[in-house]
Amino acid sequence: MTTEPHSFPRRHARTQRFTLGAPRSFSVAPDGSRVVFLRSGSGTDRANSLWVLDPEEGGERVAADPRALLGGASEDLSPEERARRERSREGGAGIVGYATDTAVELASFALSGRLFAAELRAGTARELPTPGPVIDPRPSPDGRHVAYVAQGALRVVGAEGEGDRALAEPESENVSYGLAEFIAAEEMGRSRGFWWAPESDRLLVARVDDTPVRRWWIADPAHPEREPQRVPYPAAGTGNAEVRLFVIGLDGPRTEVVWDRKRYPYLAHVHWSAAGAPLLLVQSRDQRGQLILAVDPDTGATRMVHADEDRTWLDLFPGVPCWSPSGQLVRIADEGGARVLAVGERPLTGAQLHVRAVLDVSEHDVLVSASAGAEAAGEAETGQVHVYRVNELGVERVSQEPGVHAAVRAGAVTVLVSATLNRPGSLVQVLRDGKPTRTVPSYAEDPGMSPRVTLTEGGARRVPCAVLMPRDYDGDTPLPVLMDPYGGPHGQRVVAAHNAHLTSQWFADQGFAVVVADGRGTPGRSPAWEKAIHHDFTLSLDDQVDALEDLAKRHPLDLSRVAIRGWSFGGWLAGLAVLRRPDVFHAGIAGAPVTDWSLYDTHYTERYLGTPAEHPESYAKSSLVTPDGLSSPAEPHRPLMIVHGLADDNVVVAHALRLSSALLAAGRPHEVLPLSGVTHITPQEQVAENLLLLQVDFLKRSLGITPA
């Protein structure tokens, strides 16, 4: 008797989008002798182990196995750790994160709220007995101590388990030390709240007071016997957490870092290296002004190193600001219509590159992630992201094959992670002096399909697009269309990478021509492209329509049967499409949609729309629950499915409920699919599988497609 192979939706869910078993989270020893990374044991194993690779000999060994360390016991995660994983969209288990000392000889990590340390040279791991539950443990640069957070207190313990003590304890239940507040972790890319001094004798520690933040209640209606969770949520126009910063010595001294927190309340980035004084990036609440400050750790005084202003907003970028080894300021800036890398006061790149992140800074160059700039971009570069070496002599591309690339570097060793359209998953190569020496094996499963995708551009604004046809398509018959966008800030969907298009290809194989379009507001083209949506998110919909109509001139698209699906911002866009443009869109699936932007968080929403009090018209125009597009009886009422996780603490289920109420009041038919116990991500295997199957059924019913 043979068993039936699992369907793509089941395999996609079981493998967490074919990411399980792939190596990730790399660290490179400065002397090039070790590459450290996380990887689970197979393509269906969620539990990551900590691995060490010898780049010279090529041998691998496990430095820490979570199953052995926990004695086979299941993990027990604290609410704080679950929240951290939700912010980072972490669906794995076992060792999901770690930190090392400067030499990459000692690693620390938390398992089930307990603190562990691994000797990376020896490949051994041990538990350090400490109060728990432990969050975000980080060794000191010299490897002699480990700092961590437990119950809102910042604590430190010796690397051998001796001398555990609290350096800062919360003064009330609303205060914590050493953790990132909600919007820092969700929107600013700052997931941590403490930073070691390079001399290992003191730390910069964030103190977060959530008292000013409005409280919301997240309940699970499927379990009325459970108490609802009370969470601080800083909705647009309401109070933020108060964030202060202290220098705290291992022997007790505590000095507050002083800056104009009233004018610049957001602590967006902290950098402390041996190359100079600690650096802070602080932003005004409207995000049109920011300062880079150098800190005197002895007095807490700050001095301005650089200031920026922008009429729309100032973006934040991974890896900057920081010091170069020679003490020059490294930053990314929007200058001259381009996104450039600047070292000191000199821009080292121009319009040819759209710089996205700084990956490493050495004495000789800066390693960056970038895509082709607006002036250099063309259809051939659509969806590509490369790694470059930049210095005063010019720009050299490190990644060669077309695709999406990222890198981690220390000294002469670079770990290059490359995804391409013609290869499943990612290829991880270890380079020494730019030349490949090793490949880090991946245990991820092969998806068993290759997307039939064309990367192109659509419309007068040359919107980047991906067009996917069924793999057995004859090439002539017009097909019903499924638009499958994200469409918003920080969410590039049109990428030159195989696995990014798997779900879209599966929908295509159900009989659709699938179109993914990255309109204005999405990253990767130019500052002007990204900032065009200021005060008006609905431009995103205009670009979807323009791209669709232009692509129909070149591809066999049946414009009498057009549907759209999306999640989060994409869910909002799908709802907007069927409500505002029923002449174009005939059905929509809105997954976890932000329907009322006044219910979304401060740092994200106010950047684009301002505050509700100052710009009510921007909120009304971008809302799905205003009378616009809801009450006119002359418009056709298009089928809409609303999907939402009831445990979502990012886009709370109130968004879906308010939209449903508004649709009901306007007499518009719709379906609501509540997902019990599901947050903003859907890691549950059966839920994720059936969610795809139910969407296909809805689309075929709504567009009048007869099942094969």
PDB file of N, CA, C and O in Angstrom, residues 218-264:
ATOM      1  N   ILE A 218      -6.632  41.491  24.188  1.00  0.00           N
ATOM      2  CA  ILE A 218      -6.650  40.478  23.132  1.00  0.00           C
ATOM      3  C   ILE A 218      -7.223  39.205  23.732  1.00  0.00           C
ATOM      4  O   ILE A 218      -6.618  38.584  24.606  1.00  0.00           O
ATOM      5  N   ALA A 219      -8.409  38.814  23.257  1.00  0.00           N
ATOM      6  CA  ALA A 219      -9.102  37.653  23.829  1.00  0.00           C
ATOM      7  C   ALA A 219      -9.163  36.525  22.810  1.00  0.00           C
ATOM      8  O   ALA A 219      -8.969  36.735  21.607  1.00  0.00           O
ATOM      9  N   ASP A 220      -9.428  35.331  23.277  1.00  0.00           N
ATOM     10  CA  ASP A 220      -9.649  34.175  22.415  1.00  0.00           C
ATOM     11  C   ASP A 220     -11.097  33.732  22.601  1.00  0.00           C
ATOM     12  O   ASP A 220     -11.415  33.005  23.549  1.00  0.00           O
ATOM     13  N   PRO A 221     -11.987  34.177  21.712  1.00  0.00           N
ATOM     14  CA  PRO A 221     -13.410  33.855  21.883  1.00  0.00           C
ATOM     15  C   PRO A 221     -13.691  32.356  21.868  1.00  0.00           C
ATOM     16  O   PRO A 221     -14.723  31.926  22.387  1.00  0.00           O
ATOM     17  N   ALA A 222     -12.793  31.563  21.305  1.00  0.00           N
ATOM     18  CA  ALA A 222     -13.009  30.117  21.287  1.00  0.00           C
ATOM     19  C   ALA A 222     -12.793  29.493  22.654  1.00  0.00           C
ATOM     20  O   ALA A 222     -13.166  28.334  22.879  1.00  0.00           O
ATOM     21  N   HIS A 223     -12.168  30.254  23.555  1.00  0.00           N
ATOM     22  CA  HIS A 223     -11.916  29.755  24.908  1.00  0.00           C
ATOM     23  C   HIS A 223     -12.362  30.818  25.921  1.00  0.00           C
ATOM     24  O   HIS A 223     -11.542  31.541  26.485  1.00  0.00           O
ATOM     25  N   PRO A 224     -13.661  30.917  26.149  1.00  0.00           N
ATOM     26  CA  PRO A 224     -14.162  31.960  27.047  1.00  0.00           C
ATOM     27  C   PRO A 224     -13.696  31.791  28.485  1.00  0.00           C
ATOM     28  O   PRO A 224     -13.793  32.727  29.280  1.00  0.00           O
ATOM     29  N   GLU A 225     -13.165  30.602  28.819  1.00  0.00           N
ATOM     30  CA  GLU A 225     -12.691  30.399  30.191  1.00  0.00           C
ATOM     31  C   GLU A 225     -11.332  31.063  30.428  1.00  0.00           C
ATOM     32  O   GLU A 225     -10.900  31.209  31.579  1.00  0.00           O
ATOM     33  N   ARG A 226     -10.649  31.468  29.355  1.00  0.00           N
ATOM     34  CA  ARG A 226      -9.325  32.078  29.499  1.00  0.00           C
ATOM     35  C   ARG A 226      -9.444  33.593  29.636  1.00  0.00           C
ATOM     36  O   ARG A 226     -10.253  34.233  28.949  1.00  0.00           O
ATOM     37  N   GLU A 227      -8.624  34.140  30.508  1.00  0.00           N
ATOM     38  CA  GLU A 227      -8.610  35.593  30.654  1.00  0.00           C
ATOM     39  C   GLU A 227      -8.004  36.244  29.414  1.00  0.00           C
ATOM     40  O   GLU A 227      -7.051  35.718  28.832  1.00  0.00           O
ATOM     41  N   PRO A 228      -8.536  37.374  29.003  1.00  0.00           N
ATOM     42  CA  PRO A 228      -7.926  38.071  27.867  1.00  0.00           C
ATOM     43  C   PRO A 228      -6.552  38.620  28.249  1.00  0.00           C
ATOM     44  O   PRO A 228      -6.260  38.843  29.423  1.00  0.00           O
ATOM     45  N   GLN A 229      -5.716  38.797  27.233  1.00  0.00           N
ATOM     46  CA  GLN A 229      -4.380  39.338  27.445  1.00  0.00           C
ATOM     47  C   GLN A 229      -4.436  40.860  27.372  1.00  0.00           C
ATOM     48  O   GLN A 229      -4.987  41.429  26.432  1.00  0.00           O
ATOM     49  N   ARG A 230      -3.876  41.521  28.369  1.00  0.00           N
ATOM     50  CA  ARG A 230      -3.854  42.986  28.418  1.00  0.00           C
ATOM     51  C   ARG A 230      -2.522  43.461  27.852  1.00  0.00           C
ATOM     52  O   ARG A 230      -1.467  43.160  28.401  1.00  0.00           O
ATOM     53  N   VAL A 231      -2.563  44.172  26.722  1.00  0.00           N
ATOM     54  CA  VAL A 231      -1.328  44.563  26.047  1.00  0.00           C
ATOM     55  C   VAL A 231      -1.304  46.074  25.837  1.00  0.00           C
ATOM     56  O   VAL A 231      -2.330  46.698  25.561  1.00  0.00           O
ATOM     57  N   PRO A 232      -0.130  46.683  25.989  1.00  0.00           N
ATOM     58  CA  PRO A 232      -0.003  48.105  25.623  1.00  0.00           C
ATOM     59  C   PRO A 232       0.147  48.226  24.114  1.00  0.00           C
ATOM     60  O   PRO A 232       1.043  47.614  23.519  1.00  0.00           O
ATOM     61  N   TYR A 233      -0.747  48.976  23.473  1.00  0.00           N
ATOM     62  CA  TYR A 233      -0.683  49.137  22.024  1.00  0.00           C
ATOM     63  C   TYR A 233      -0.711  50.622  21.678  1.00  0.00           C
ATOM     64  O   TYR A 233      -1.710  51.304  21.917  1.00  0.00           O
ATOM     65  N   PRO A 234       0.380  51.147  21.096  1.00  0.00           N
ATOM     66  CA  PRO A 234       0.450  52.576  20.782  1.00  0.00           C
ATOM     67  C   PRO A 234      -0.202  52.885  19.437  1.00  0.00           C
ATOM     68  O   PRO A 234       0.460  52.985  18.404  1.00  0.00           O
ATOM     69  N   ALA A 235      -1.510  53.028  19.407  1.00  0.00           N
ATOM     70  CA  ALA A 235      -2.219  53.316  18.167  1.00  0.00           C
ATOM     71  C   ALA A 235      -1.910  54.731  17.698  1.00  0.00           C
ATOM     72  O   ALA A 235      -1.559  55.612  18.488  1.00  0.00           O
ATOM     73  N   ALA A 236      -2.051  54.954  16.403  1.00  0.00           N
ATOM     74  CA  ALA A 236      -1.736  56.244  15.788  1.00  0.00           C
ATOM     75  C   ALA A 236      -2.397  57.385  16.552  1.00  0.00           C
ATOM     76  O   ALA A 236      -3.585  57.328  16.882  1.00  0.00           O
ATOM     77  N   GLY A 237      -1.598  58.400  16.852  1.00  0.00           N
ATOM     78  CA  GLY A 237      -2.113  59.570  17.535  1.00  0.00           C
ATOM     79  C   GLY A 237      -2.208  59.449  19.032  1.00  0.00           C
ATOM     80  O   GLY A 237      -2.602  60.403  19.707  1.00  0.00           O
ATOM     81  N   THR A 238      -1.854  58.284  19.594  1.00  0.00           N
ATOM     82  CA  THR A 238      -1.936  58.087  21.041  1.00  0.00           C
ATOM     83  C   THR A 238      -0.520  58.002  21.631  1.00  0.00           C
ATOM     84  O   THR A 238       0.481  58.111  20.927  1.00  0.00           O
ATOM     85  N   GLY A 239      -0.442  57.786  22.939  1.00  0.00           N
ATOM     86  CA  GLY A 239       0.824  57.834  23.646  1.00  0.00           C
ATOM     87  C   GLY A 239       1.751  56.682  23.318  1.00  0.00           C
ATOM     88  O   GLY A 239       1.322  55.541  23.145  1.00  0.00           O
ATOM     89  N   ASN A 240       3.045  56.998  23.238  1.00  0.00           N
ATOM     90  CA  ASN A 240       4.092  55.992  23.068  1.00  0.00           C
ATOM     91  C   ASN A 240       4.722  55.655  24.411  1.00  0.00           C
ATOM     92  O   ASN A 240       4.579  56.396  25.392  1.00  0.00           O
ATOM     93  N   ALA A 241       5.463  54.569  24.427  1.00  0.00           N
ATOM     94  CA  ALA A 241       6.271  54.261  25.601  1.00  0.00           C
ATOM     95  C   ALA A 241       7.348  55.325  25.772  1.00  0.00           C
ATOM     96  O   ALA A 241       7.864  55.873  24.793  1.00  0.00           O
ATOM     97  N   GLU A 242       7.705  55.588  27.010  1.00  0.00           N
ATOM     98  CA  GLU A 242       8.803  56.508  27.303  1.00  0.00           C
ATOM     99  C   GLU A 242      10.092  55.705  27.358  1.00  0.00           C
ATOM    100  O   GLU A 242      10.215  54.769  28.149  1.00  0.00           O
ATOM    101  N   VAL A 243      11.044  56.065  26.498  1.00  0.00           N
ATOM    102  CA  VAL A 243      12.304  55.322  26.402  1.00  0.00           C
ATOM    103  C   VAL A 243      13.451  56.224  26.846  1.00  0.00           C
ATOM    104  O   VAL A 243      13.644  57.312  26.305  1.00  0.00           O
ATOM    105  N   ARG A 244      14.180  55.762  27.841  1.00  0.00           N
ATOM    106  CA  ARG A 244      15.383  56.452  28.314  1.00  0.00           C
ATOM    107  C   ARG A 244      16.563  55.503  28.191  1.00  0.00           C
ATOM    108  O   ARG A 244      16.385  54.296  28.007  1.00  0.00           O
ATOM    109  N   LEU A 245      17.760  56.023  28.288  1.00  0.00           N
ATOM    110  CA  LEU A 245      18.958  55.222  28.087  1.00  0.00           C
ATOM    111  C   LEU A 245      19.946  55.515  29.213  1.00  0.00           C
ATOM    112  O   LEU A 245      20.155  56.681  29.581  1.00  0.00           O
ATOM    113  N   PHE A 246      20.552  54.458  29.752  1.00  0.00           N
ATOM    114  CA  PHE A 246      21.496  54.588  30.859  1.00  0.00           C
ATOM    115  C   PHE A 246      22.790  53.841  30.543  1.00  0.00           C
ATOM    116  O   PHE A 246      22.773  52.793  29.893  1.00  0.00           O
ATOM    117  N   VAL A 247      23.901  54.407  31.018  1.00  0.00           N
ATOM    118  CA  VAL A 247      25.165  53.683  31.055  1.00  0.00           C
ATOM    119  C   VAL A 247      25.262  53.047  32.437  1.00  0.00           C
ATOM    120  O   VAL A 247      25.220  53.749  33.453  1.00  0.00           O
ATOM    121  N   ILE A 248      25.366  51.731  32.482  1.00  0.00           N
ATOM    122  CA  ILE A 248      25.384  51.009  33.754  1.00  0.00           C
ATOM    123  C   ILE A 248      26.651  50.167  33.819  1.00  0.00           C
ATOM    124  O   ILE A 248      26.905  49.331  32.946  1.00  0.00           O
ATOM    125  N   GLY A 249      27.455  50.395  34.843  1.00  0.00           N
ATOM    126  CA  GLY A 249      28.689  49.653  35.014  1.00  0.00           C
ATOM    127  C   GLY A 249      28.464  48.329  35.707  1.00  0.00           C
ATOM    128  O   GLY A 249      27.493  48.150  36.450  1.00  0.00           O
ATOM    129  N   LEU A 250      29.368  47.385  35.481  1.00  0.00           N
ATOM    130  CA  LEU A 250      29.259  46.086  36.132  1.00  0.00           C
ATOM    131  C   LEU A 250      29.398  46.183  37.645  1.00  0.00           C
ATOM    132  O   LEU A 250      28.907  45.319  38.383  1.00  0.00           O
ATOM    133  N   ASP A 251      30.067  47.246  38.101  1.00  0.00           N
ATOM    134  CA  ASP A 251      30.251  47.411  39.548  1.00  0.00           C
ATOM    135  C   ASP A 251      29.266  48.405  40.146  1.00  0.00           C
ATOM    136  O   ASP A 251      29.466  48.878  41.257  1.00  0.00           O
ATOM    137  N   GLY A 252      28.223  48.780  39.378  1.00  0.00           N
ATOM    138  CA  GLY A 252      27.143  49.532  39.979  1.00  0.00           C
ATOM    139  C   GLY A 252      26.859  50.930  39.489  1.00  0.00           C
ATOM    140  O   GLY A 252      25.705  51.371  39.558  1.00  0.00           O
ATOM    141  N   PRO A 253      27.853  51.723  39.014  1.00  0.00           N
ATOM    142  CA  PRO A 253      27.549  53.102  38.620  1.00  0.00           C
ATOM    143  C   PRO A 253      26.495  53.159  37.522  1.00  0.00           C
ATOM    144  O   PRO A 253      26.453  52.300  36.633  1.00  0.00           O
ATOM    145  N   ARG A 254      25.646  54.192  37.578  1.00  0.00           N
ATOM    146  CA  ARG A 254      24.544  54.337  36.623  1.00  0.00           C
ATOM    147  C   ARG A 254      24.436  55.804  36.225  1.00  0.00           C
ATOM    148  O   ARG A 254      24.269  56.678  37.081  1.00  0.00           O
ATOM    149  N   THR A 255      24.535  56.073  34.916  1.00  0.00           N
ATOM    150  CA  THR A 255      24.509  57.442  34.402  1.00  0.00           C
ATOM    151  C   THR A 255      23.487  57.529  33.283  1.00  0.00           C
ATOM    152  O   THR A 255      23.522  56.720  32.340  1.00  0.00           O
ATOM    153  N   GLU A 256      22.583  58.486  33.350  1.00  0.00           N
ATOM    154  CA  GLU A 256      21.589  58.630  32.284  1.00  0.00           C
ATOM    155  C   GLU A 256      22.182  59.369  31.092  1.00  0.00           C
ATOM    156  O   GLU A 256      22.907  60.350  31.247  1.00  0.00           O
ATOM    157  N   VAL A 257      21.865  58.882  29.902  1.00  0.00           N
ATOM    158  CA  VAL A 257      22.255  59.541  28.659  1.00  0.00           C
ATOM    159  C   VAL A 257      21.231  60.634  28.362  1.00  0.00           C
ATOM    160  O   VAL A 257      20.016  60.388  28.394  1.00  0.00           O
ATOM    161  N   VAL A 258      21.729  61.820  28.071  1.00  0.00           N
ATOM    162  CA  VAL A 258      20.856  62.988  27.955  1.00  0.00           C
ATOM    163  C   VAL A 258      20.777  63.450  26.499  1.00  0.00           C
ATOM    164  O   VAL A 258      21.809  63.669  25.858  1.00  0.00           O
ATOM    165  N   TRP A 259      19.573  63.547  25.998  1.00  0.00           N
ATOM    166  CA  TRP A 259      19.309  64.237  24.727  1.00  0.00           C
ATOM    167  C   TRP A 259      17.915  64.820  24.802  1.00  0.00           C
ATOM    168  O   TRP A 259      17.195  64.613  25.794  1.00  0.00           O
ATOM    169  N   ASP A 260      17.526  65.593  23.797  1.00  0.00           N
ATOM    170  CA  ASP A 260      16.218  66.245  23.796  1.00  0.00           C
ATOM    171  C   ASP A 260      15.150  65.197  23.464  1.00  0.00           C
ATOM    172  O   ASP A 260      14.720  65.073  22.317  1.00  0.00           O
ATOM    173  N   ARG A 261      14.728  64.466  24.497  1.00  0.00           N
ATOM    174  CA  ARG A 261      13.772  63.376  24.261  1.00  0.00           C
ATOM    175  C   ARG A 261      12.386  63.898  23.901  1.00  0.00           C
ATOM    176  O   ARG A 261      11.605  63.186  23.264  1.00  0.00           O
ATOM    177  N   LYS A 262      12.078  65.117  24.291  1.00  0.00           N
ATOM    178  CA  LYS A 262      10.773  65.669  23.937  1.00  0.00           C
ATOM    179  C   LYS A 262      10.678  65.903  22.430  1.00  0.00           C
ATOM    180  O   LYS A 262       9.653  65.622  21.803  1.00  0.00           O
ATOM    181  N   ARG A 263      11.758  66.404  21.849  1.00  0.00           N
ATOM    182  CA  ARG A 263      11.758  66.664  20.412  1.00  0.00           C
ATOM    183  C   ARG A 263      12.093  65.417  19.609  1.00  0.00           C
ATOM    184  O   ARG A 263      11.608  65.236  18.486  1.00  0.00           O
ATOM    185  N   TYR A 264      12.943  64.544  20.165  1.00  0.00           N
ATOM    186  CA  TYR A 264      13.382  63.333  19.471  1.00  0.00           C
ATOM    187  C   TYR A 264      13.107  62.116  20.367  1.00  0.00           C
ATOM    188  O   TYR A 264      14.008  61.557  20.983  1.00  0.00           O
TER     189      TYR A 264
END
